[in-house]
Tab-separated table of C-alpha atoms in Angstrom:
chain	number	residue	atom	x	y	z
P	1332	MET	CA	32.906	-16.626	-8.287
P	1333	ILE	CA	29.980	-14.710	-7.605
P	1334	SER	CA	30.568	-12.296	-4.339
P	1335	ILE	CA	28.080	-12.618	-1.733
P	1336	TYR	CA	28.370	-8.765	-1.379
P	1337	LEU	CA	27.176	-8.607	-5.241
P	1338	VAL	CA	24.043	-11.363	-4.687
P	1339	SER	CA	23.670	-8.841	-1.506
P	1340	ILE	CA	23.630	-6.176	-3.504
P	1341	VAL	CA	21.038	-7.377	-5.831
P	1342	ILE	CA	18.342	-8.880	-3.316
P	1343	LEU	CA	18.872	-5.267	-1.088
P	1344	ALA	CA	17.728	-3.694	-5.165
P	1345	TYR	CA	14.679	-6.163	-5.270
P	1346	LEU	CA	14.014	-5.300	-1.741
P	1347	PHE	CA	13.995	-1.906	-1.563
P	1348	GLY	CA	11.861	-1.771	-4.701
P	1349	SER	CA	9.527	-4.018	-3.636
P	1350	ILE	CA	8.343	-1.399	-0.641
P	1351	PRO	CA	4.979	-0.734	-1.776
P	1352	THR	CA	4.715	2.512	-0.295
P	1353	ALA	CA	0.939	3.617	-2.069
P	1354	VAL	CA	-0.282	-0.028	-0.028
P	1355	TRP	CA	1.820	0.895	3.619
P	1356	PHE	CA	0.839	4.460	3.566
P	1357	GLY	CA	-2.519	4.031	2.284
P	1358	GLN	CA	-3.671	1.907	5.139
P	1359	ALA	CA	-1.480	2.720	7.903
P	1360	PHE	CA	-2.821	6.578	7.573
P	1361	TYR	CA	-6.100	6.495	5.796
P	1362	GLY	CA	-7.034	2.610	6.207
P	1363	VAL	CA	-7.703	2.252	2.571
P	1364	ASP	CA	-6.313	0.376	0.073
P	1365	VAL	CA	-5.846	1.996	-3.136
P	1366	ARG	CA	-5.179	-0.982	-4.924
P	1367	GLU	CA	-9.689	-1.444	-4.058
P	1368	TYR	CA	-10.300	1.966	-5.587
P	1369	GLY	CA	-9.206	4.523	-8.126
P	1370	SER	CA	-7.568	1.932	-11.663
P	1371	GLY	CA	-6.675	-0.283	-8.969
P	1372	ASN	CA	-2.622	0.553	-9.310
P	1373	ALA	CA	-0.809	0.505	-6.026
P	1374	GLY	CA	1.392	4.074	-7.295
P	1375	ALA	CA	1.335	7.084	-7.031
P	1376	THR	CA	-0.654	8.496	-9.175
P	1377	ASN	CA	-3.708	6.420	-8.397
P	1378	THR	CA	-2.655	7.834	-4.561
P	1379	PHE	CA	-2.878	11.219	-5.504
P	1380	ARG	CA	-6.467	9.854	-7.448
P	1381	VAL	CA	-7.889	8.072	-4.607
P	1382	LEU	CA	-6.226	9.986	-0.927
P	1383	GLY	CA	-5.748	13.315	-2.023
P	1384	LYS	CA	-2.129	15.908	-3.300
P	1385	LYS	CA	-0.376	15.194	0.010
P	1386	ALA	CA	-0.435	11.823	0.316
P	1387	GLY	CA	-0.220	11.335	-3.588
P	1388	ALA	CA	3.227	13.469	-3.703
P	1389	ILE	CA	4.972	11.731	0.021
P	1390	VAL	CA	4.111	8.572	-1.816
P	1391	MET	CA	5.314	9.819	-5.229
P	1392	PHE	CA	9.251	10.913	-3.368
P	1393	VAL	CA	9.197	7.480	-1.971
P	1394	ASP	CA	9.363	5.957	-5.042
P	1395	ILE	CA	11.407	8.053	-6.499
P	1396	PHE	CA	13.994	7.742	-3.361
P	1397	LYS	CA	13.724	3.438	-3.888
P	1398	GLY	CA	15.252	4.064	-7.913
P	1399	TRP	CA	17.450	6.205	-6.541
P	1400	THR	CA	18.796	4.509	-3.511
P	1401	ALA	CA	19.135	0.764	-6.025
P	1402	THR	CA	20.823	2.954	-8.385
P	1403	ASN	CA	23.823	3.822	-6.203
P	1404	LEU	CA	24.398	0.821	-4.001
P	1405	PRO	CA	27.477	-0.302	-6.185
P	1406	TYR	CA	29.147	2.376	-4.034
P	1407	LEU	CA	29.284	0.536	-1.038
P	1408	LEU	CA	31.139	-2.047	-3.298
P	1409	ASP	CA	34.510	-2.062	-3.496
P	1410	THR	CA	35.723	-1.027	-6.709
P	1411	THR	CA	37.295	-4.542	-7.947
P	1412	ILE	CA	34.027	-5.480	-8.588
P	1413	VAL	CA	31.929	-3.188	-9.729
P	1414	GLY	CA	34.943	-0.831	-11.542
P	1415	ASP	CA	36.064	2.450	-11.149
P	1416	TYR	CA	33.459	5.153	-10.367
P	1417	LYS	CA	31.736	5.815	-13.540
P	1418	SER	CA	33.353	3.356	-15.785
P	1419	PRO	CA	31.149	1.619	-18.618
P	1420	HIS	CA	31.490	-1.299	-16.180
P	1421	PHE	CA	30.070	0.393	-13.096
P	1422	VAL	CA	27.496	2.218	-15.251
P	1423	ASN	CA	26.035	-0.690	-16.777
P	1424	PHE	CA	26.023	-2.527	-13.201
P	1425	GLN	CA	23.899	0.875	-11.523
P	1426	LEU	CA	21.604	0.252	-14.355
P	1427	ALA	CA	21.453	-3.230	-13.925
P	1428	LEU	CA	20.277	-2.495	-10.346
P	1429	GLY	CA	18.126	-0.082	-10.949
P	1430	VAL	CA	16.007	-1.959	-13.651
P	1431	ILE	CA	15.850	-4.733	-10.844
P	1432	ALA	CA	14.278	-1.991	-8.160
P	1433	VAL	CA	11.801	-1.399	-10.674
P	1434	LEU	CA	10.914	-4.719	-11.029
P	1435	GLY	CA	10.229	-4.728	-7.660
P	1436	HIS	CA	7.919	-2.117	-8.027
P	1437	LEU	CA	6.414	-3.488	-10.404
P	1438	PHE	CA	5.761	-7.116	-8.217
P	1439	PRO	CA	6.793	-6.519	-4.902
P	1440	LEU	CA	7.768	-8.925	-2.226
P	1441	PHE	CA	5.846	-7.558	-0.147
P	1442	ALA	CA	2.484	-6.360	-1.679
P	1443	GLY	CA	1.469	-10.032	-2.833
P	1444	PHE	CA	3.412	-8.551	-6.397
P	1445	ARG	CA	0.342	-6.512	-7.337
P	1446	GLY	CA	2.613	-3.194	-7.617
P	1447	GLY	CA	2.394	-0.075	-9.483
P	1448	LYS	CA	3.563	0.678	-13.067
P	1449	GLY	CA	6.929	2.136	-12.203
P	1450	VAL	CA	7.691	5.210	-13.392
P	1451	ALA	CA	8.505	7.164	-10.233
P	1452	THR	CA	10.746	4.579	-9.601
P	1453	LEU	CA	12.719	4.766	-12.876
P	1454	PHE	CA	12.419	8.759	-12.336
P	1455	GLY	CA	14.339	7.693	-9.343
P	1456	MET	CA	17.457	5.590	-11.300
P	1457	VAL	CA	16.973	8.220	-14.105
P	1458	LEU	CA	18.347	10.664	-11.587
P	1459	ALA	CA	21.371	8.160	-10.402
P	1460	ILE	CA	22.720	7.855	-13.683
P	1461	HIS	CA	22.017	11.289	-15.509
P	1462	TRP	CA	20.607	14.283	-13.482
P	1463	PRO	CA	20.414	16.855	-16.069
P	1464	ALA	CA	18.124	14.781	-18.350
P	1465	ALA	CA	16.128	13.885	-15.277
P	1466	LEU	CA	15.517	17.420	-14.934
P	1467	CYS	CA	14.628	17.683	-19.021
P	1468	CYS	CA	12.703	14.778	-18.389
P	1469	VAL	CA	10.552	16.633	-15.201
P	1470	SER	CA	10.268	20.288	-17.217
P	1471	VAL	CA	7.596	18.077	-19.761
P	1472	PHE	CA	6.391	16.074	-17.503
P	1473	ILE	CA	5.398	19.330	-15.359
P	1474	LEU	CA	4.438	21.254	-18.283
P	1475	CYS	CA	2.249	18.859	-19.576
P	1476	LEU	CA	0.878	17.763	-16.738
P	1477	LEU	CA	-0.036	22.137	-16.144
P	1478	ILE	CA	-1.654	21.911	-19.883
P	1479	THR	CA	-3.400	18.682	-20.489
P	1480	HIS	CA	-4.108	17.524	-16.800
P	1481	TYR	CA	-3.290	13.251	-17.591
P	1482	VAL	CA	-0.953	12.119	-14.794
P	1483	SER	CA	0.167	9.126	-17.943
P	1484	LEU	CA	0.485	11.601	-20.861
P	1485	SER	CA	2.948	13.215	-18.420
P	1486	SER	CA	4.816	10.347	-17.834
P	1487	ILE	CA	4.997	8.905	-21.584
P	1488	SER	CA	6.047	12.590	-23.577
P	1489	ALA	CA	8.586	12.454	-20.087
P	1490	GLY	CA	9.554	9.085	-21.290
P	1491	PHE	CA	10.285	10.249	-24.498
P	1492	THR	CA	12.093	12.825	-23.784
P	1493	PHE	CA	15.248	10.749	-21.743
P	1494	PRO	CA	16.177	8.996	-24.787
P	1495	ILE	CA	15.474	12.293	-26.897
P	1496	SER	CA	17.572	14.274	-24.405
P	1497	LEU	CA	20.215	12.107	-24.377
P	1498	ALA	CA	20.968	12.175	-28.165
P	1499	LEU	CA	20.729	15.472	-29.336
P	1500	ILE	CA	21.300	17.432	-26.090
P	1501	PHE	CA	23.953	15.928	-24.200
P	1502	LYS	CA	25.454	13.870	-27.306
P	1503	THR	CA	25.510	10.918	-25.041
P	1504	THR	CA	28.097	7.914	-26.114
P	1505	VAL	CA	28.138	4.742	-23.733
P	1506	PRO	CA	25.707	2.360	-25.644
P	1507	SER	CA	23.742	1.286	-22.514
P	1508	ILE	CA	22.974	3.792	-21.402
P	1509	MET	CA	20.857	5.233	-24.916
P	1510	LEU	CA	19.254	1.376	-24.864
P	1511	TYR	CA	18.317	2.064	-21.328
P	1512	ALA	CA	16.562	5.303	-22.383
P	1513	ILE	CA	15.012	3.508	-25.637
P	1514	ALA	CA	13.539	-0.039	-23.158
P	1515	ILE	CA	12.066	3.013	-20.691
P	1516	CYS	CA	10.086	3.803	-23.207
P	1517	ALA	CA	8.853	0.333	-24.607
P	1518	LEU	CA	8.714	-0.183	-20.587
P	1519	ILE	CA	6.556	3.023	-20.413
P	1520	LEU	CA	4.098	2.194	-22.566
P	1521	ILE	CA	3.794	-1.275	-21.928
P	1522	THR	CA	2.367	-0.426	-18.492
P	1523	HIS	CA	0.175	2.252	-19.969
P	1524	GLN	CA	-1.632	0.467	-22.367
P	1525	LYS	CA	-4.991	0.871	-20.547
P	1526	ASN	CA	-4.300	4.388	-20.070
P	1527	ILE	CA	-3.931	4.897	-23.343
P	1528	GLU	CA	-6.787	3.163	-24.417
P	1529	ARG	CA	-8.735	5.479	-21.621
P	1530	LEU	CA	-7.250	8.356	-23.940
P	1531	LEU	CA	-7.787	7.414	-27.008
P	1532	LYS	CA	-11.630	7.315	-25.870
P	1533	GLY	CA	-11.864	10.285	-23.517
P	1534	HIS	CA	-12.256	8.627	-20.612
P	1535	GLU	CA	-8.863	9.024	-18.434
P	1536	SER	CA	-9.703	10.874	-15.295
P	1537	LYS	CA	-7.290	14.086	-14.668
P	1538	ILE	CA	-5.322	15.735	-11.754
P	1539	TYR	CA	-5.811	19.780	-11.040
P	1540	LEU	CA	-2.352	20.646	-9.424
P	1541	PHE	CA	-3.582	24.632	-8.048
P	1542	LYS	CA	-7.667	23.924	-9.057
P	1543	LYS	CA	-9.964	21.772	-7.528
P	1544	LYS	CA	-11.508	19.242	-9.718
P	1545	LYS	CA	-15.337	20.888	-10.112
P	1546	GLU	CA	-18.246	18.388	-9.794
């Protein structure tokens, strides 16, 4: 029998993911719907591009928090439902809720199901599941961004870092985590198809962290 608490947690995870941070923040403080400018994406990257570094940073951190919070929701449930903390069953439930939150970000109920690409929310999920591997991903993301100035390429590189670091550095033995890590790579590649095309053509926009782009 499915517990009402279990159903509630699943719905709550989706609602967390559905918070359209970029859209609400842009409309509330700038009078701008970021989906109407730049890449048309309702995520942190396009917010950086359209509204600037401060707005982009705020949206990014909130989106990360969405993924982290949703993934940690199982701690609110009794162990008879989700299993002992850090048991394979508990981790699997965390992964399921994290994925639901990411789907909420991709298809947000509160923004006409037009969301972002889910990278920041995915990172929040990774942070909740395995924070050392998450730090490896952050390091690769920042290094790649500083060198190339492409957020999309940095996101893709960070995505591939996750399963590689789990397998080679941390020697993870939980099958579901490894499968999830591989799925992240596939999802990032799917959601960044247009970015990859622009990268190959040399048309992808750049973001400079420490200096303004020359006009």
